[in-house]
Short mmCIF file of C-alpha atoms in Angstrom, two decimals:
data_model
loop_
_atom_site.label_atom_id
_atom_site.label_comp_id
_atom_site.label_asym_id
_atom_site.label_seq_id
_atom_site.Cartn_x
_atom_site.Cartn_y
_atom_site.Cartn_z
CA GLY A 3 -159.68 8.19 14.10
CA GLY A 4 -156.41 8.49 12.25
CA ILE A 5 -153.21 10.31 12.07
CA ILE A 6 -151.10 12.28 9.64
CA THR A 7 -147.33 11.84 10.10
CA GLN A 8 -144.91 14.19 8.68
CA THR A 9 -141.15 13.62 8.40
CA PRO A 10 -138.79 15.30 9.41
CA LYS A 11 -140.19 17.75 11.79
CA PHE A 12 -137.18 20.05 11.04
CA LEU A 13 -135.21 20.26 7.90
CA ILE A 14 -132.04 22.30 7.62
CA GLY A 15 -130.74 22.68 4.14
CA GLN A 16 -128.20 24.36 1.91
CA GLU A 17 -128.85 26.83 -0.82
CA GLY A 18 -129.49 24.94 -4.15
CA GLN A 19 -129.95 21.70 -2.42
CA LYS A 20 -132.86 19.41 -3.32
CA LEU A 21 -135.02 18.54 -0.20
CA THR A 22 -137.63 15.94 0.41
CA LEU A 23 -140.49 16.08 2.78
CA LYS A 24 -142.77 13.00 3.57
CA CYS A 25 -146.29 12.48 4.63
CA GLN A 26 -148.15 9.53 5.57
CA GLN A 27 -151.84 9.13 6.66
CA ASN A 28 -153.79 6.15 8.04
CA PHE A 29 -157.32 7.75 7.58
CA ASN A 30 -157.59 5.96 4.11
CA HIS A 31 -158.21 9.34 2.63
CA ASP A 32 -158.26 9.77 -1.09
CA THR A 33 -157.28 13.49 -1.36
CA MET A 34 -154.07 14.69 0.00
CA TYR A 35 -152.50 18.23 -0.04
CA TRP A 36 -149.30 20.16 0.55
CA TYR A 37 -149.64 23.83 2.03
CA ARG A 38 -146.83 26.16 2.64
CA GLN A 39 -147.17 28.55 5.70
CA ASP A 40 -145.15 31.66 5.83
CA SER A 41 -145.40 34.44 8.56
CA GLY A 42 -147.95 37.09 7.52
CA LYS A 43 -149.03 35.16 4.33
CA GLY A 44 -151.18 32.43 5.82
CA LEU A 45 -151.54 28.97 4.32
CA ARG A 46 -151.02 28.47 0.53
CA LEU A 47 -151.61 25.37 -1.58
CA ILE A 48 -148.59 23.91 -3.33
CA TYR A 49 -149.77 20.54 -4.79
CA TYR A 50 -152.66 18.24 -4.21
CA SER A 51 -153.43 14.70 -5.36
CA ILE A 52 -156.94 13.25 -5.65
CA THR A 53 -155.94 9.61 -5.67
CA GLU A 54 -152.72 7.39 -5.94
CA ASN A 55 -150.39 8.51 -8.83
CA ASP A 56 -152.52 11.72 -9.41
CA LEU A 57 -150.80 15.08 -9.11
CA GLN A 58 -152.29 18.66 -9.48
CA LYS A 59 -150.55 21.79 -9.09
CA GLY A 60 -151.72 24.36 -6.55
CA ASP A 61 -151.21 28.28 -6.40
CA LEU A 62 -147.40 27.92 -5.51
CA SER A 63 -146.11 24.99 -7.27
CA GLU A 64 -143.10 26.55 -8.89
CA GLY A 65 -139.91 25.36 -7.40
CA TYR A 66 -141.60 22.12 -6.11
CA ASP A 67 -142.23 18.50 -7.23
CA ALA A 68 -144.52 16.13 -5.49
CA SER A 69 -145.22 12.18 -5.71
CA ARG A 70 -148.13 9.94 -4.55
CA GLU A 71 -146.97 6.45 -5.18
CA LYS A 72 -149.24 5.12 -2.62
CA LYS A 73 -152.69 6.15 -1.27
CA SER A 74 -151.36 6.60 2.09
CA SER A 75 -148.23 8.75 1.17
CA PHE A 76 -147.54 12.11 -0.37
CA SER A 77 -144.00 13.47 -0.80
CA LEU A 78 -142.94 16.96 -1.71
CA THR A 79 -139.67 17.94 -3.02
CA VAL A 80 -138.06 21.34 -2.89
CA THR A 81 -136.12 21.37 -6.14
CA SER A 82 -133.65 24.00 -5.25
CA ALA A 83 -133.62 25.47 -1.75
CA GLN A 84 -133.44 29.26 -1.77
CA LYS A 85 -131.06 30.95 0.78
CA ASN A 86 -132.53 32.20 3.99
CA GLU A 87 -135.80 30.52 3.20
CA MET A 88 -137.99 29.64 6.25
CA ALA A 89 -141.34 28.17 6.12
CA VAL A 90 -143.52 25.46 7.48
CA PHE A 91 -144.98 22.82 5.20
CA LEU A 92 -148.15 21.21 6.30
CA CYS A 93 -149.69 18.05 4.83
CA ALA A 94 -153.37 17.49 5.04
CA SER A 95 -155.83 14.93 3.73
CA THR A 96 -159.59 14.46 3.31
CA SER A 97 -162.06 11.94 2.08
CA SER A 98 -163.57 12.12 -1.39
CA GLY A 99 -166.90 10.63 -0.61
CA THR A 100 -170.19 12.49 -0.25
CA GLY A 101 -172.13 13.68 2.82
CA GLY A 102 -169.81 16.33 3.94
CA GLY A 103 -166.98 14.42 4.95
CA GLN A 104 -164.91 15.29 1.98
CA ASN A 105 -165.07 18.90 3.01
CA THR A 106 -163.05 18.73 6.22
CA LEU A 107 -159.20 18.75 5.92
CA TYR A 108 -156.98 17.05 8.70
CA PHE A 109 -153.46 18.22 9.09
CA GLY A 110 -150.08 16.99 10.07
CA ALA A 111 -147.90 18.67 12.50
CA GLY A 112 -145.62 20.27 9.88
CA THR A 113 -142.06 20.30 8.68
CA ARG A 114 -140.15 23.44 9.51
CA LEU A 115 -137.47 24.36 6.91
CA SER A 116 -134.69 26.53 7.13
CA VAL A 117 -132.05 27.20 4.38
CA LEU A 118 -128.64 28.33 5.32
CA ALA B 56 -161.90 34.39 -6.94
CA GLN B 57 -162.80 33.15 -3.51
CA LYS B 58 -161.23 35.12 -0.44
CA VAL B 59 -161.34 34.93 3.25
CA THR B 60 -160.52 37.83 5.30
CA GLN B 61 -159.93 38.03 9.10
CA THR B 62 -159.45 41.65 10.22
CA GLN B 63 -158.42 41.02 13.77
CA THR B 64 -154.69 40.36 13.95
CA SER B 65 -154.68 39.53 17.71
CA ILE B 66 -157.13 39.69 20.64
CA SER B 67 -156.34 39.38 24.32
CA VAL B 68 -159.13 38.30 26.75
CA MET B 69 -159.38 37.36 30.35
CA GLU B 70 -160.01 33.63 31.43
CA LYS B 71 -163.56 32.47 31.62
CA THR B 72 -164.83 35.30 29.37
CA THR B 73 -166.38 34.93 25.87
CA VAL B 74 -164.64 35.99 22.77
CA THR B 75 -165.92 36.45 19.33
CA MET B 76 -163.36 36.25 16.21
CA ASP B 77 -164.65 37.73 12.91
CA CYS B 78 -164.41 36.36 9.44
CA VAL B 79 -165.89 37.59 6.18
CA TYR B 80 -165.73 35.67 2.91
CA GLU B 81 -166.21 36.14 -0.86
CA THR B 82 -167.77 33.40 -3.05
CA ARG B 83 -169.96 33.00 -6.10
CA ASP B 84 -170.95 29.56 -5.18
CA SER B 85 -174.57 29.00 -3.98
CA SER B 86 -173.56 26.20 -1.78
CA TYR B 87 -170.21 26.39 0.19
CA PHE B 88 -168.57 25.24 3.52
CA LEU B 89 -166.74 27.25 6.00
CA PHE B 90 -164.37 26.21 8.67
CA TRP B 91 -162.46 27.19 11.81
CA TYR B 92 -159.23 25.72 12.66
CA LYS B 93 -156.85 26.37 15.59
CA GLN B 94 -153.00 26.37 15.36
CA THR B 95 -151.43 25.56 18.69
CA ALA B 96 -147.99 26.89 19.73
CA SER B 97 -146.46 23.62 18.66
CA GLY B 98 -147.76 24.30 14.92
CA GLU B 99 -150.25 21.57 14.93
CA ILE B 100 -153.50 22.75 13.06
CA VAL B 101 -156.66 21.23 14.42
CA PHE B 102 -160.10 21.28 12.98
CA LEU B 103 -162.68 22.94 15.27
CA ILE B 104 -166.00 23.37 13.69
CA ARG B 105 -167.74 23.55 10.20
CA GLN B 106 -170.80 25.52 8.81
CA ASP B 107 -172.69 24.18 5.77
CA SER B 108 -173.96 27.26 3.98
CA TYR B 109 -177.34 25.53 3.28
CA LYS B 110 -177.87 24.97 7.05
CA LYS B 111 -179.71 28.04 8.87
CA GLU B 112 -178.70 26.80 12.32
CA ASN B 113 -175.49 27.90 13.76
CA ALA B 114 -173.07 25.02 14.23
CA THR B 115 -171.88 24.33 17.78
CA GLU B 116 -169.18 22.04 19.06
CA GLY B 117 -168.39 21.99 22.72
CA HIS B 118 -167.43 25.56 23.81
CA TYR B 119 -167.09 26.65 20.20
CA SER B 120 -170.10 28.01 18.12
CA LEU B 121 -170.55 30.11 15.04
CA ASN B 122 -172.43 33.17 14.20
CA PHE B 123 -173.31 32.47 10.46
CA GLN B 124 -174.78 35.71 8.88
CA LYS B 125 -175.07 34.58 5.22
CA PRO B 126 -176.37 38.08 3.76
CA LYS B 127 -173.27 39.53 5.26
CA SER B 128 -171.03 36.80 4.11
CA SER B 129 -169.89 36.52 7.83
CA ILE B 130 -168.84 33.62 9.88
CA GLY B 131 -167.81 34.55 13.32
CA LEU B 132 -166.32 32.04 15.94
CA ILE B 133 -167.53 32.33 19.48
CA ILE B 134 -165.50 30.75 22.38
CA THR B 135 -167.53 30.63 25.54
CA ALA B 136 -165.83 30.25 29.02
CA THR B 137 -162.34 30.84 27.53
CA GLN B 138 -159.29 28.70 29.09
CA ILE B 139 -155.70 29.58 28.90
CA GLU B 140 -155.39 26.49 26.49
CA ASP B 141 -157.48 28.34 24.09
CA SER B 142 -154.57 30.62 23.48
CA ALA B 143 -153.66 29.90 19.86
CA VAL B 144 -153.86 31.19 16.35
CA TYR B 145 -157.38 30.77 14.67
CA PHE B 146 -157.87 30.49 11.12
CA CYS B 147 -161.10 30.67 9.10
CA ALA B 148 -161.27 28.77 5.97
CA MET B 149 -163.80 28.17 3.02
CA ARG B 150 -163.83 25.33 0.70
CA GLU B 151 -163.28 25.97 -2.98
CA VAL B 152 -164.47 23.27 -5.34
CA ILE B 153 -161.64 21.92 -7.63
CA THR B 154 -163.61 19.19 -9.38
CA GLY B 155 -166.45 16.93 -8.50
CA ASN B 156 -166.36 16.11 -4.69
CA THR B 157 -162.73 17.41 -4.42
CA GLY B 158 -162.24 20.75 -2.81
CA LYS B 159 -159.31 22.77 -1.34
CA LEU B 160 -159.35 25.20 1.52
CA ILE B 161 -158.68 28.81 1.26
CA PHE B 162 -157.50 30.34 4.50
CA GLY B 163 -157.75 33.69 6.11
CA LEU B 164 -154.43 35.15 7.56
CA GLY B 165 -155.40 34.22 11.17
CA THR B 166 -156.15 35.83 14.58
CA THR B 167 -153.95 35.26 17.47
CA LEU B 168 -155.83 34.80 20.69
CA GLN B 169 -154.29 35.41 24.06
CA VAL B 170 -156.14 34.27 27.00
CA GLN B 171 -154.92 35.90 30.29
CA PRO B 172 -155.35 34.26 33.67
#
């Protein structure tokens, strides 16, 4: 088994601030994802990365940057925090092999963002 | 575009009973994968069970099982002998192919299950 670790667990920022969220996985998975969860809107994909140094935009990429410098880590940056923004950011990973293993995502515990 | 719909916002059941949560999906793919995840009160999202569309048998995993009705594009989650600890938000999801072997999950909005003692 493995684990996905997200830091920090709670993040409080100021309007306009640049904020970085980090994610580490020890599954040795190739593909990693960042999802945003808002109340009433479910989970929406922000960015994903198929391999080290690869970055792909999801459905909600505007206002975010991402970085995948190592296979095991995937960072997300909120480029300018919006006032009163509250959301949970979830990191996930999956293998890219065949046989079905690439189909199941495993999630971290999330980072809860509040912007004052 | 692919879509996943969970019509039940919340369900309340008594402990030790069986509950079914509904999910319908839309896809143009001939082969696809469907999932159920559980989000606990702490926010952690845990994979529960998966159904591969080409398999006719309903998937089972412990006290979770699926009711896969392909002609109806339906994948219901059945939890038998519910326990208080099953109280959580349950998400239905479908894999959408991005490229090659890489996919992303499209999620429904979730169903909140409350198990009463």
